[in-house]
Amino acid sequence: MVLPITQQTFDEAVQENINDLGLSPEEALTEAVAQFKAQGADLSQIITEPGAASAVENLTNAIKKLSEFKDTNISPECLDQIAVLKQMCDKGIQYRVQAGKAGAYDAILDIFLKSEAAKDTKVACLKAMISLMTKQPDLLDGNSEVLKDVLLVLRALILDDDVRVEFGRAHEHARIIASETLSTITGLINKFKADASIINDLMLTLSSLLVRAEFCIKVEETGGVELMQDVMTTFMKNDNVVQTASAGLNCVAALSLRCPENSKALFEAGLPEVIINVMRKHPDEKSVQRPASWAIRNMVSRSRYQNKHFLELGAEELLQKNLAKFKEFEYDTKAALRDLECDVELKEEWTGPGPGKYLLPPLVGYKDHDPSRYRNPQYSMGQKLTRTTDKQISPGPKYYTENMTMYGKVHPRAYSIVSRKKEQARFQGPGPAAYNIQNAPRMKEQRPPAYSISYRHELHKTFETPGPNNYDVPTTIGPKVPDKRANGAFSMSHRYPVTKKEISPGPARYDPISPDNYKNKLPAYSMSIRHKPVAEKGSSPGPSNYYPKLASKGGYSFGLKTDTSPYITPEDEMPCINK
């Protein structure tokens, strides 16, 4: 075990070596260091250099001078003292520890928060604060608001919010921060476990940093699990704690439902103790007691060997209390007691008529006693009918009347005298003589169409839109069929205005170049003089006297029209021809 000592204890030991043993300051310092190391003391935060007492005194004096500027105006001397403090803190952790104990943190912070402080003063304060707090985060423990802000910054640094890269470095940042701060945060949980304003931030930060198994093991070794249980016990009325406990019990109930393998694994992991402990710490929470009953029932329903352990932990007593306290989920509590094989009074949820209340049809008359088939004819036995012979519903024969029916008395037709009807107005149309019936052909014969002359209809107002005859619909005959390509057509349009004649020369002004100058010359005809005719003619036939023919098949030829009857003259009057 490491023995903690203070700077004052070390200085007193050095002074005793000088006074009692008569050693020089250097020898006394070396002897004191050897003695404390032999005793197992931690000297990492102790100034063991020669002149340690004077160094501590100078450091304390500088901090006292800085504290005086809290209520006075800031002067250049303040910057000098801040520079001295920073220079001494840069020497090592032992100087920073002594400066922190002397109140350097509060002195620098008061100067920094002054409104009249200049920019260079604030920069000097920040640099001194960095030197003071390097590897010394314990100075933040005294101010819970600052600690909450620091924890918020730590949680923000491990968010994967950089969209510029394909893979974020949130996990790497969490690993770096966790390796340096897990032990410190666990210690802060122990210190602030009764402070509701900051414990939530500590728990959130710790859960965000546990990204590896070795970090979880490290927290467990430092007592983090016991601290979390103490915090949940201290704030067991907190809504978040109650909600988390309810969610955990619901998860256990879902995992163990009809699955004895999961139930066995949960049982071996010590879940019965956790369930009973949660039920005892939240006795009045319905959202906790009901899922606890589900979890117990699902774990033991198919694993009866767990009943003894649950009963030894006091599950029956807790369930009996819930049975009397919470009537709204009485069924769930009784189900857990039933599967634990405890004495419980079970009641029917609802009662209805028994089977004797239902009259089922008999099997008599069914074919082969099969109710799914049609019934065969059978005799039915009904009740005895009452006699109706004593009562006369209708009149007897003596009351028969021949001329009386249900519609009234029967009698022949008769005339009736009624009032005279009102005379109707005469029709004012033309009489038969006013019509002129023309002779018309018979209906079966053909007749030409007849025109009817009627009065002229009233002219309607013209519409502003063009009528149907204004549209030129292409014909569907020939090449102008809609699904074929139409030939080019000429359109008639208005005459365009005559433009002015151009002053530039026309085509006739240019001398065209002969194509023979830049192309191959085409064959041309040449005209020469007329030759003299040959005086002597040969006696042989010329070429035109020959008419060579090739052998060909017969064909039709067009010639003059010949008389069809060459042997008949027009003077011949024969009945056969004239006809």
Coordinates of C-alpha atoms in Angstrom, one line a residue:
M1 CA 0.0 0.0 0.0
V2 CA 1.3 3.5 -0.9
L3 CA 1.9 5.8 2.0
P4 CA 0.7 9.3 1.2
I5 CA 2.8 12.2 2.6
T6 CA 2.6 16.0 2.3
Q7 CA 5.3 18.5 1.4
Q8 CA 5.3 19.8 4.9
T9 CA 6.1 16.4 6.3
F10 CA 9.0 16.0 3.9
D11 CA 10.4 19.4 4.7
E12 CA 10.2 18.6 8.4
A13 CA 12.1 15.3 7.9
V14 CA 14.9 17.2 6.0
Q15 CA 15.2 19.8 8.7
E16 CA 15.4 17.1 11.4
N17 CA 18.3 15.4 9.5
I18 CA 20.1 18.8 9.4
N19 CA 19.5 19.6 13.1
D20 CA 19.8 16.2 14.7
L21 CA 22.3 14.5 12.5
G22 CA 24.3 17.5 11.5
L23 CA 24.1 16.8 7.8
S24 CA 24.4 19.3 5.1
P25 CA 21.2 20.3 3.2
E26 CA 22.1 18.1 0.2
E27 CA 22.9 15.1 2.4
A28 CA 19.8 15.7 4.6
L29 CA 17.6 15.8 1.4
T30 CA 19.1 12.6 0.0
E31 CA 18.7 10.8 3.4
A32 CA 15.1 11.9 3.7
V33 CA 14.3 10.6 0.2
A34 CA 15.9 7.3 1.0
Q35 CA 13.9 7.0 4.2
F36 CA 10.6 7.7 2.6
K37 CA 11.2 5.4 -0.3
A38 CA 12.1 2.6 2.1
Q39 CA 8.8 3.2 3.9
G40 CA 6.9 2.9 0.5
A41 CA 5.9 6.6 0.4
D42 CA 4.8 8.2 -2.9
L43 CA 7.2 11.1 -3.7
S44 CA 5.8 11.9 -7.1
Q45 CA 4.0 14.9 -5.9
I46 CA 6.7 16.1 -3.5
I47 CA 9.4 18.6 -4.3
T48 CA 12.7 16.8 -3.6
E49 CA 15.1 19.2 -5.1
P50 CA 17.5 21.3 -3.1
G51 CA 15.9 24.5 -1.8
A52 CA 12.4 23.0 -1.9
A53 CA 11.3 25.0 1.1
S54 CA 12.2 28.3 -0.6
A55 CA 10.6 27.2 -3.8
V56 CA 7.3 26.4 -2.1
E57 CA 7.5 29.8 -0.3
N58 CA 8.1 31.7 -3.5
L59 CA 5.2 29.8 -5.1
T60 CA 2.9 30.6 -2.2
N61 CA 3.9 34.3 -2.3
A62 CA 3.1 34.6 -6.0
I63 CA -0.3 33.1 -5.5
K64 CA -1.1 35.4 -2.7
K65 CA -0.2 38.4 -4.8
L66 CA -2.4 37.2 -7.6
S67 CA -5.3 36.8 -5.1
E68 CA -5.0 40.5 -4.2
F69 CA -6.0 41.5 -7.8
K70 CA -9.4 40.0 -7.2
D71 CA -10.8 43.3 -5.7
T72 CA -8.3 45.7 -7.3
N73 CA -7.6 46.9 -10.8
I74 CA -5.3 44.7 -12.9
S75 CA -1.8 46.1 -13.4
P76 CA 1.4 45.0 -15.3
E77 CA 2.6 43.4 -12.0
C78 CA -0.3 40.9 -12.4
L79 CA 1.1 39.7 -15.7
D80 CA 4.6 39.2 -14.1
Q81 CA 3.2 37.1 -11.3
I82 CA 1.2 35.0 -13.8
A83 CA 4.4 34.4 -15.8
V84 CA 6.2 33.4 -12.6
L85 CA 3.5 30.9 -11.7
K86 CA 3.4 29.4 -15.2
Q87 CA 7.2 29.0 -15.1
M88 CA 7.2 27.2 -11.8
C89 CA 4.3 24.9 -12.9
D90 CA 6.2 23.9 -16.0
K91 CA 9.0 22.4 -13.8
G92 CA 6.9 19.3 -12.9
I93 CA 3.8 17.7 -11.4
Q94 CA 5.1 18.3 -7.9
Y95 CA 5.1 22.1 -8.4
R96 CA 1.6 22.0 -9.9
V97 CA 0.3 20.0 -7.0
Q98 CA 1.7 22.5 -4.5
A99 CA 0.3 25.4 -6.5
G100 CA -3.1 23.8 -6.6
K101 CA -3.1 23.3 -2.9
A102 CA -2.2 26.9 -2.4
G103 CA -5.2 28.1 -4.3
A104 CA -3.7 29.0 -7.7
Y105 CA -6.7 27.7 -9.6
D106 CA -9.2 30.1 -8.0
A107 CA -6.8 33.1 -8.2
I108 CA -6.2 32.6 -11.9
L109 CA -9.9 32.1 -12.6
D110 CA -10.9 35.2 -10.7
I111 CA -8.5 37.3 -12.8
F112 CA -9.7 35.7 -16.0
L113 CA -13.4 36.4 -15.3
K114 CA -12.9 40.1 -14.6
S115 CA -14.7 42.2 -17.2
E116 CA -12.0 44.8 -17.4
A117 CA -9.2 42.3 -18.1
A118 CA -7.4 42.9 -21.4
K119 CA -7.0 40.3 -24.1
D120 CA -3.3 39.8 -23.3
T121 CA -4.2 39.2 -19.6
K122 CA -6.8 36.6 -20.5
V123 CA -4.3 34.8 -22.8
A124 CA -1.7 34.8 -20.0
C125 CA -4.3 33.4 -17.6
L126 CA -5.3 30.6 -20.0
K127 CA -1.6 29.6 -20.6
A128 CA -1.0 29.5 -16.8
M129 CA -4.2 27.5 -16.3
I130 CA -3.0 24.9 -18.9
S131 CA 0.3 24.6 -17.1
L132 CA -1.4 24.2 -13.8
M133 CA -3.9 21.6 -14.8
T134 CA -1.7 19.3 -16.9
K135 CA -2.1 15.8 -15.5
Q136 CA -4.0 17.3 -12.5
P137 CA -7.8 17.2 -13.1
D138 CA -8.6 17.1 -9.4
L139 CA -8.9 20.9 -9.4
L140 CA -12.2 20.7 -11.2
D141 CA -13.9 18.7 -8.5
G142 CA -14.7 21.8 -6.4
N143 CA -17.0 23.4 -9.0
S144 CA -19.9 21.1 -10.1
E145 CA -21.0 23.5 -12.9
V146 CA -17.5 23.5 -14.4
L147 CA -17.4 19.7 -14.0
K148 CA -20.7 19.3 -15.8
D149 CA -19.4 21.4 -18.7
V150 CA -16.2 19.3 -18.9
L151 CA -18.3 16.1 -19.0
L152 CA -20.4 17.6 -21.7
V153 CA -17.3 18.4 -23.8
L154 CA -16.1 14.8 -23.3
R155 CA -19.4 13.4 -24.6
A156 CA -19.3 15.8 -27.5
L157 CA -15.8 14.7 -28.5
I158 CA -16.9 11.0 -29.0
L159 CA -19.8 11.8 -31.3
D160 CA -19.4 10.6 -34.9
D161 CA -20.6 13.8 -36.6
D162 CA -17.9 14.3 -39.2
V163 CA -19.6 13.8 -42.5
R164 CA -16.5 14.6 -44.6
V165 CA -14.9 11.2 -44.0
E166 CA -16.1 7.8 -44.8
F167 CA -15.3 6.3 -41.4
G168 CA -15.5 8.4 -38.3
R169 CA -13.0 8.4 -35.4
A170 CA -15.6 8.5 -32.6
H171 CA -14.5 5.1 -31.3
E172 CA -10.8 6.0 -31.4
H173 CA -11.6 9.3 -29.5
A174 CA -13.6 7.3 -26.9
R175 CA -10.7 4.9 -26.5
I176 CA -8.1 7.7 -25.9
I177 CA -10.4 9.6 -23.5
A178 CA -11.4 6.4 -21.6
S179 CA -7.8 5.3 -21.1
E180 CA -7.0 8.6 -19.3
T181 CA -10.3 9.4 -17.4
L182 CA -12.1 6.2 -16.4
S183 CA -10.5 6.0 -13.0
T184 CA -11.0 9.7 -12.4
I185 CA -14.7 9.5 -13.4
T186 CA -15.3 6.5 -11.2
G187 CA -13.8 8.4 -8.2
L188 CA -16.0 11.3 -9.0
I189 CA -19.0 9.1 -8.9
N190 CA -18.0 8.0 -5.4
K191 CA -17.6 11.6 -4.4
F192 CA -20.8 13.0 -5.9
K193 CA -23.1 9.9 -5.5
A194 CA -25.5 12.0 -3.4
D195 CA -25.5 15.0 -5.7
A196 CA -28.5 14.6 -8.1
S197 CA -27.4 17.6 -10.2
I198 CA -24.1 16.0 -11.4
I199 CA -24.4 12.3 -10.9
N200 CA -26.5 11.9 -14.1
D201 CA -23.8 13.6 -16.2
L202 CA -21.2 11.3 -14.7
M203 CA -23.2 8.2 -15.4
L204 CA -23.9 9.3 -19.0
T205 CA -20.2 10.0 -19.6
L206 CA -19.1 6.7 -18.1
S207 CA -21.6 4.7 -20.3
S208 CA -20.4 6.6 -23.4
L209 CA -16.8 5.8 -22.7
L210 CA -17.2 2.0 -22.1
V211 CA -16.6 1.0 -25.7
R212 CA -14.3 -2.0 -25.0
A213 CA -14.4 -5.0 -22.7
E214 CA -11.1 -4.1 -21.0
F215 CA -12.7 -0.7 -20.0
C216 CA -15.6 -2.5 -18.4
I217 CA -13.3 -4.8 -16.5
K218 CA -11.3 -1.7 -15.3
V219 CA -14.4 0.0 -14.0
E220 CA -15.5 -3.2 -12.2
E221 CA -12.1 -3.6 -10.6
T222 CA -12.2 0.0 -9.3
G223 CA -15.6 -0.7 -7.7
G224 CA -17.7 1.0 -10.3
V225 CA -20.5 -1.6 -10.3
E226 CA -21.1 -1.2 -6.5
L227 CA -21.1 2.5 -6.9
M228 CA -23.8 2.3 -9.6
Q229 CA -25.9 0.2 -7.3
D230 CA -25.5 2.7 -4.5
V231 CA -26.5 5.5 -6.8
M232 CA -29.6 3.7 -8.0
T233 CA -30.5 2.9 -4.4
T234 CA -30.0 6.6 -3.4
F235 CA -32.2 7.8 -6.3
M236 CA -34.6 4.9 -6.6
K237 CA -37.5 7.3 -6.8
N238 CA -36.1 8.9 -9.9
D239 CA -38.2 8.3 -13.1
N240 CA -35.2 7.3 -15.2
V241 CA -34.1 4.7 -12.6
V242 CA -37.6 3.3 -12.4
Q243 CA -38.0 3.2 -16.2
T244 CA -34.6 1.4 -16.5
A245 CA -35.6 -1.2 -13.9
S246 CA -38.9 -1.8 -15.6
A247 CA -37.2 -2.2 -19.0
G248 CA -34.7 -4.7 -17.6
L249 CA -37.3 -6.9 -16.0
N250 CA -39.4 -6.8 -19.2
C251 CA -36.3 -8.0 -21.1
V252 CA -35.7 -10.9 -18.6
A253 CA -39.4 -11.9 -19.0
A254 CA -39.2 -11.8 -22.8
L255 CA -35.9 -13.8 -22.9
S256 CA -37.1 -16.6 -20.6
L257 CA -40.6 -17.0 -22.1
R258 CA -41.0 -20.7 -23.2
C259 CA -37.2 -21.0 -23.4
P260 CA -35.7 -23.1 -20.6
E261 CA -32.2 -22.7 -22.0
N262 CA -32.3 -18.9 -21.6
S263 CA -33.9 -19.4 -18.2
K264 CA -31.1 -21.7 -17.1
A265 CA -28.4 -19.2 -18.3
L266 CA -30.1 -16.3 -16.5
F267 CA -30.5 -18.4 -13.3
E268 CA -26.8 -19.3 -13.4
A269 CA -25.9 -15.6 -13.9
G270 CA -27.6 -14.6 -10.6
L271 CA -30.8 -13.0 -12.0
P272 CA -33.0 -14.3 -9.1
E273 CA -31.1 -12.2 -6.6
V274 CA -31.3 -9.1 -9.0
I275 CA -35.1 -9.6 -9.4
I276 CA -35.8 -9.9 -5.7
N277 CA -33.5 -6.9 -4.9
V278 CA -35.3 -4.7 -7.5
M279 CA -38.7 -5.7 -6.1
R280 CA -37.6 -4.8 -2.6
K281 CA -36.1 -1.4 -3.6
H282 CA -39.3 -0.4 -5.5
P283 CA -42.2 -1.8 -3.5
D284 CA -44.7 0.8 -4.6
E285 CA -43.9 1.0 -8.3
K286 CA -46.5 -0.8 -10.4
S287 CA -44.3 -0.6 -13.5
V288 CA -41.6 -2.6 -11.7
Q289 CA -43.7 -5.1 -9.7
R290 CA -45.7 -6.4 -12.7
P291 CA -42.8 -7.2 -15.0
A292 CA -41.1 -8.7 -12.0
S293 CA -44.0 -11.2 -11.6
W294 CA -43.7 -12.0 -15.3
A295 CA -40.0 -12.6 -15.0
I296 CA -40.4 -15.0 -12.1
R297 CA -43.3 -16.8 -13.7
N298 CA -41.5 -17.3 -17.1
M299 CA -38.2 -18.4 -15.5
V300 CA -39.8 -21.2 -13.3
S301 CA -42.7 -22.3 -15.5
R302 CA -40.5 -24.8 -17.4
S303 CA -37.6 -25.0 -14.9
R304 CA -39.2 -26.1 -11.6
Y305 CA -35.8 -26.7 -10.0
Q306 CA -35.5 -22.9 -9.6
N307 CA -38.6 -22.7 -7.3
K308 CA -36.6 -23.5 -4.1
H309 CA -34.1 -20.8 -4.7
F310 CA -36.7 -18.1 -5.4
L311 CA -38.6 -19.1 -2.3
E312 CA -35.4 -18.9 -0.2
L313 CA -34.9 -15.4 -1.4
G314 CA -38.4 -14.4 -0.2
A315 CA -40.3 -14.2 -3.5
E316 CA -43.5 -15.6 -2.0
E317 CA -43.7 -12.9 0.6
L318 CA -43.2 -10.1 -1.9
L319 CA -45.8 -11.6 -4.3
Q320 CA -48.3 -12.0 -1.5
K321 CA -47.9 -8.3 -0.6
N322 CA -48.4 -7.4 -4.3
L323 CA -51.5 -9.5 -4.3
A324 CA -53.1 -7.5 -1.6
K325 CA -51.7 -4.1 -2.8
F326 CA -52.2 -4.2 -6.6
K327 CA -55.6 -5.6 -7.6
E328 CA -55.3 -4.4 -11.2
F329 CA -52.7 -7.1 -12.1
E330 CA -53.9 -9.8 -9.6
Y331 CA -53.9 -12.4 -12.4
D332 CA -50.1 -11.9 -13.1
T333 CA -49.2 -12.2 -9.4
K334 CA -51.3 -15.4 -9.0
A335 CA -49.7 -16.9 -12.1
A336 CA -46.2 -16.4 -10.5
L337 CA -47.4 -17.9 -7.2
R338 CA -49.0 -20.8 -9.0
D339 CA -45.8 -21.7 -10.9
L340 CA -43.8 -21.3 -7.7
E341 CA -46.2 -24.0 -6.3
C342 CA -47.4 -21.8 -3.5
D343 CA -50.8 -21.8 -2.0
V344 CA -53.0 -19.4 -4.0
E345 CA -56.8 -19.2 -4.4
L346 CA -57.6 -19.2 -8.1
K347 CA -61.0 -17.9 -9.3
E348 CA -62.7 -18.2 -12.6
E349 CA -62.5 -15.0 -14.6
W350 CA -66.0 -15.5 -15.9
T351 CA -68.8 -18.0 -15.4
G352 CA -71.3 -19.2 -18.0
P353 CA -74.0 -21.9 -18.4
G354 CA -72.8 -25.5 -18.2
P355 CA -73.1 -28.1 -20.9
G356 CA -76.6 -29.1 -19.6
K357 CA -77.9 -25.7 -20.6
Y358 CA -77.5 -26.5 -24.3
L359 CA -80.0 -28.8 -26.1
L360 CA -78.1 -30.7 -28.8
P361 CA -80.0 -32.5 -31.5
P362 CA -80.2 -36.3 -31.0
L363 CA -78.6 -38.8 -33.3
V364 CA -81.9 -40.6 -34.0
G365 CA -82.8 -40.4 -37.6
Y366 CA -79.3 -39.6 -38.9
K367 CA -77.8 -41.9 -41.5
D368 CA -75.2 -44.1 -39.7
H369 CA -75.3 -41.6 -36.8
D370 CA -73.3 -39.0 -38.8
P371 CA -74.4 -35.5 -37.8
S372 CA -72.8 -34.0 -40.9
R373 CA -75.3 -35.7 -43.3
Y374 CA -78.9 -34.9 -44.1
R375 CA -81.6 -36.4 -41.9
N376 CA -83.7 -39.2 -43.0
P377 CA -87.5 -38.8 -42.8
Q378 CA -88.8 -39.4 -39.3
Y379 CA -91.9 -39.0 -37.2
S380 CA -92.2 -36.1 -34.9
M381 CA -94.3 -36.1 -31.7
G382 CA -96.0 -32.9 -30.9
Q383 CA -98.3 -31.7 -28.2
K384 CA -102.0 -32.5 -28.1
L385 CA -104.1 -29.8 -29.8
T386 CA -107.1 -28.3 -28.2
R387 CA -110.6 -29.1 -29.5
T388 CA -112.3 -26.4 -31.6
T389 CA -115.6 -28.2 -32.3
D390 CA -117.3 -26.4 -29.5
K391 CA -116.6 -23.0 -30.9
Q392 CA -118.3 -21.8 -34.1
I393 CA -115.9 -19.4 -35.8
S394 CA -118.1 -18.8 -38.9
P395 CA -121.9 -18.6 -39.3
G396 CA -123.7 -21.8 -40.1
P397 CA -125.7 -22.8 -43.2
K398 CA -128.9 -21.2 -42.0
Y399 CA -127.2 -17.8 -42.2
Y400 CA -126.4 -18.3 -46.0
T401 CA -127.6 -15.3 -48.1
E402 CA -127.5 -15.9 -51.8
N403 CA -127.1 -12.3 -53.0
M404 CA -124.5 -11.2 -50.4
T405 CA -120.8 -11.5 -51.0
M406 CA -117.7 -10.2 -49.3
Y407 CA -117.7 -7.3 -51.7
G408 CA -121.3 -6.3 -51.1
K409 CA -124.8 -7.2 -52.5
V410 CA -125.0 -8.8 -55.9
H411 CA -127.5 -6.9 -58.3
P412 CA -127.7 -6.3 -62.1
R413 CA -126.5 -3.1 -63.8
A414 CA -128.7 -0.1 -63.5
Y415 CA -128.7 3.4 -64.9
S416 CA -127.8 6.3 -62.7
I417 CA -128.7 10.0 -63.1
V418 CA -125.8 12.3 -62.7
S419 CA -125.1 16.0 -63.5
R420 CA -124.4 17.1 -67.1
K421 CA -120.8 17.2 -68.0
K422 CA -119.2 20.5 -69.0
E423 CA -119.1 21.2 -72.7
Q424 CA -115.6 21.0 -74.1
A425 CA -114.3 23.8 -76.4
R426 CA -114.4 23.0 -80.1
F427 CA -111.2 22.3 -82.0
Q428 CA -110.1 25.4 -84.0
G429 CA -108.1 23.6 -86.5
P430 CA -108.8 23.4 -90.3
G431 CA -111.5 21.1 -91.5
P432 CA -111.1 18.2 -94.0
A433 CA -111.9 20.5 -96.9
A434 CA -108.8 22.6 -96.2
Y435 CA -106.4 19.9 -97.2
N436 CA -105.4 19.4 -100.9
I437 CA -104.6 15.8 -101.3
Q438 CA -102.3 15.4 -104.3
N439 CA -102.3 12.3 -106.5
A440 CA -99.4 10.3 -105.3
P441 CA -98.1 7.0 -106.7
R442 CA -98.7 3.8 -104.9
M443 CA -96.6 3.1 -101.9
K444 CA -95.0 0.1 -103.5
E445 CA -94.0 2.0 -106.6
Q446 CA -90.8 4.2 -107.0
R447 CA -91.2 7.9 -106.7
P448 CA -88.8 10.8 -107.0
P449 CA -87.6 12.6 -103.9
A450 CA -89.8 15.5 -102.8
Y451 CA -88.6 18.8 -101.5
S452 CA -90.3 20.4 -98.6
I453 CA -90.4 24.2 -98.3
S454 CA -90.3 25.5 -94.7
Y455 CA -89.9 28.9 -93.1
R456 CA -86.5 30.4 -92.7
H457 CA -84.9 29.7 -89.3
E458 CA -83.7 32.4 -87.1
L459 CA -80.0 33.2 -87.5
H460 CA -77.9 32.3 -84.5
K461 CA -75.1 34.4 -83.3
T462 CA -71.8 33.6 -84.9
F463 CA -69.1 32.2 -82.7
E464 CA -65.7 33.8 -82.5
T465 CA -64.0 30.4 -82.9
P466 CA -63.6 28.9 -86.4
G467 CA -66.1 26.4 -87.5
P468 CA -65.6 22.9 -88.7
N469 CA -65.2 24.0 -92.3
N470 CA -62.2 26.1 -91.5
Y471 CA -60.1 23.1 -90.8
D472 CA -58.4 21.2 -93.6
V473 CA -58.5 17.6 -92.6
P474 CA -56.3 15.5 -94.8
T475 CA -58.1 12.9 -96.8
T476 CA -57.8 9.2 -96.1
I477 CA -57.6 8.2 -99.7
G478 CA -54.4 7.5 -101.5
P479 CA -51.0 8.7 -100.2
K480 CA -52.6 11.0 -97.6
V481 CA -53.7 8.2 -95.3
P482 CA -52.8 9.3 -91.7
D483 CA -50.4 6.4 -91.2
K484 CA -48.6 7.1 -94.5
R485 CA -46.2 9.8 -95.5
A486 CA -48.0 12.5 -97.6
N487 CA -46.7 14.0 -100.8
G488 CA -45.5 17.6 -100.9
A489 CA -48.3 20.1 -101.2
F490 CA -48.4 23.7 -102.2
S491 CA -50.0 26.2 -99.9
M492 CA -51.6 29.5 -100.9
S493 CA -50.5 32.4 -98.8
H494 CA -50.7 36.2 -99.0
R495 CA -48.4 38.1 -101.3
Y496 CA -45.3 39.3 -99.6
P497 CA -44.2 42.9 -100.2
V498 CA -41.8 43.5 -103.0
T499 CA -38.3 44.2 -101.8
K500 CA -36.1 46.8 -103.2
K501 CA -33.7 45.8 -106.0
E502 CA -30.2 45.2 -104.8
I503 CA -27.6 47.4 -106.2
S504 CA -25.0 44.6 -106.3
P505 CA -24.3 43.0 -109.7
G506 CA -26.4 40.0 -110.7
P507 CA -25.3 36.5 -111.8
A508 CA -24.8 37.6 -115.4
R509 CA -22.0 39.9 -114.3
Y510 CA -19.7 37.0 -113.5
D511 CA -17.8 35.0 -116.0
P512 CA -18.0 31.4 -115.1
I513 CA -14.9 29.3 -115.3
S514 CA -15.1 26.3 -117.6
P515 CA -15.2 23.0 -115.6
D516 CA -12.6 21.7 -118.1
N517 CA -10.0 23.8 -116.3
Y518 CA -10.2 21.9 -113.0
K519 CA -11.9 18.6 -114.0
N520 CA -11.3 15.9 -116.5
K521 CA -12.5 17.0 -119.9
L522 CA -15.6 15.3 -121.1
P523 CA -15.8 13.8 -124.6
A524 CA -17.0 16.3 -127.2
Y525 CA -18.2 16.1 -130.8
S526 CA -16.0 17.5 -133.5
M527 CA -17.3 18.9 -136.8
S528 CA -15.2 18.5 -139.8
I529 CA -15.6 19.2 -143.6
R530 CA -18.0 17.3 -145.8
H531 CA -16.3 14.5 -147.7
K532 CA -16.9 14.0 -151.4
P533 CA -19.3 11.2 -152.4
V534 CA -17.8 8.1 -153.8
A535 CA -18.2 8.1 -157.6
E536 CA -18.2 4.5 -158.1
K537 CA -20.8 2.3 -156.5
G538 CA -20.3 -1.3 -155.9
S539 CA -22.7 -3.8 -157.3
S540 CA -23.0 -5.7 -154.1
P541 CA -25.8 -5.0 -151.6
G542 CA -25.1 -2.7 -148.8
P543 CA -25.5 -3.4 -145.1
S544 CA -29.0 -1.9 -145.1
N545 CA -30.2 -4.6 -147.4
Y546 CA -29.8 -7.2 -144.8
Y547 CA -32.3 -7.8 -142.1
P548 CA -31.0 -10.4 -139.8
K549 CA -33.5 -12.0 -137.4
L550 CA -33.0 -14.2 -134.5
A551 CA -35.2 -17.3 -133.9
S552 CA -37.9 -16.4 -131.5
K553 CA -41.2 -17.8 -130.3
G554 CA -44.4 -16.7 -131.7
G555 CA -46.1 -13.6 -130.3
Y556 CA -48.9 -11.2 -130.7
S557 CA -48.6 -8.4 -133.2
F558 CA -50.7 -5.3 -133.7
G559 CA -51.8 -4.6 -137.2
L560 CA -54.7 -3.0 -139.2
K561 CA -58.2 -4.0 -138.4
T562 CA -59.5 -6.4 -141.0
D563 CA -63.0 -7.2 -141.9
T564 CA -64.4 -10.1 -139.9
S565 CA -66.6 -11.2 -142.8
P566 CA -64.7 -10.6 -146.0
Y567 CA -67.1 -12.6 -148.0
I568 CA -70.2 -10.6 -146.9
T569 CA -71.0 -7.3 -148.5
P570 CA -73.2 -4.5 -147.1
E571 CA -75.6 -5.1 -150.0
D572 CA -76.4 -8.5 -148.8
E573 CA -79.5 -8.4 -146.7
M574 CA -79.5 -11.5 -144.8
P575 CA -81.6 -11.9 -141.7
C576 CA -78.8 -13.6 -139.8
I577 CA -76.5 -10.6 -140.4
N578 CA -79.0 -7.7 -139.8
K579 CA -80.1 -9.2 -136.6

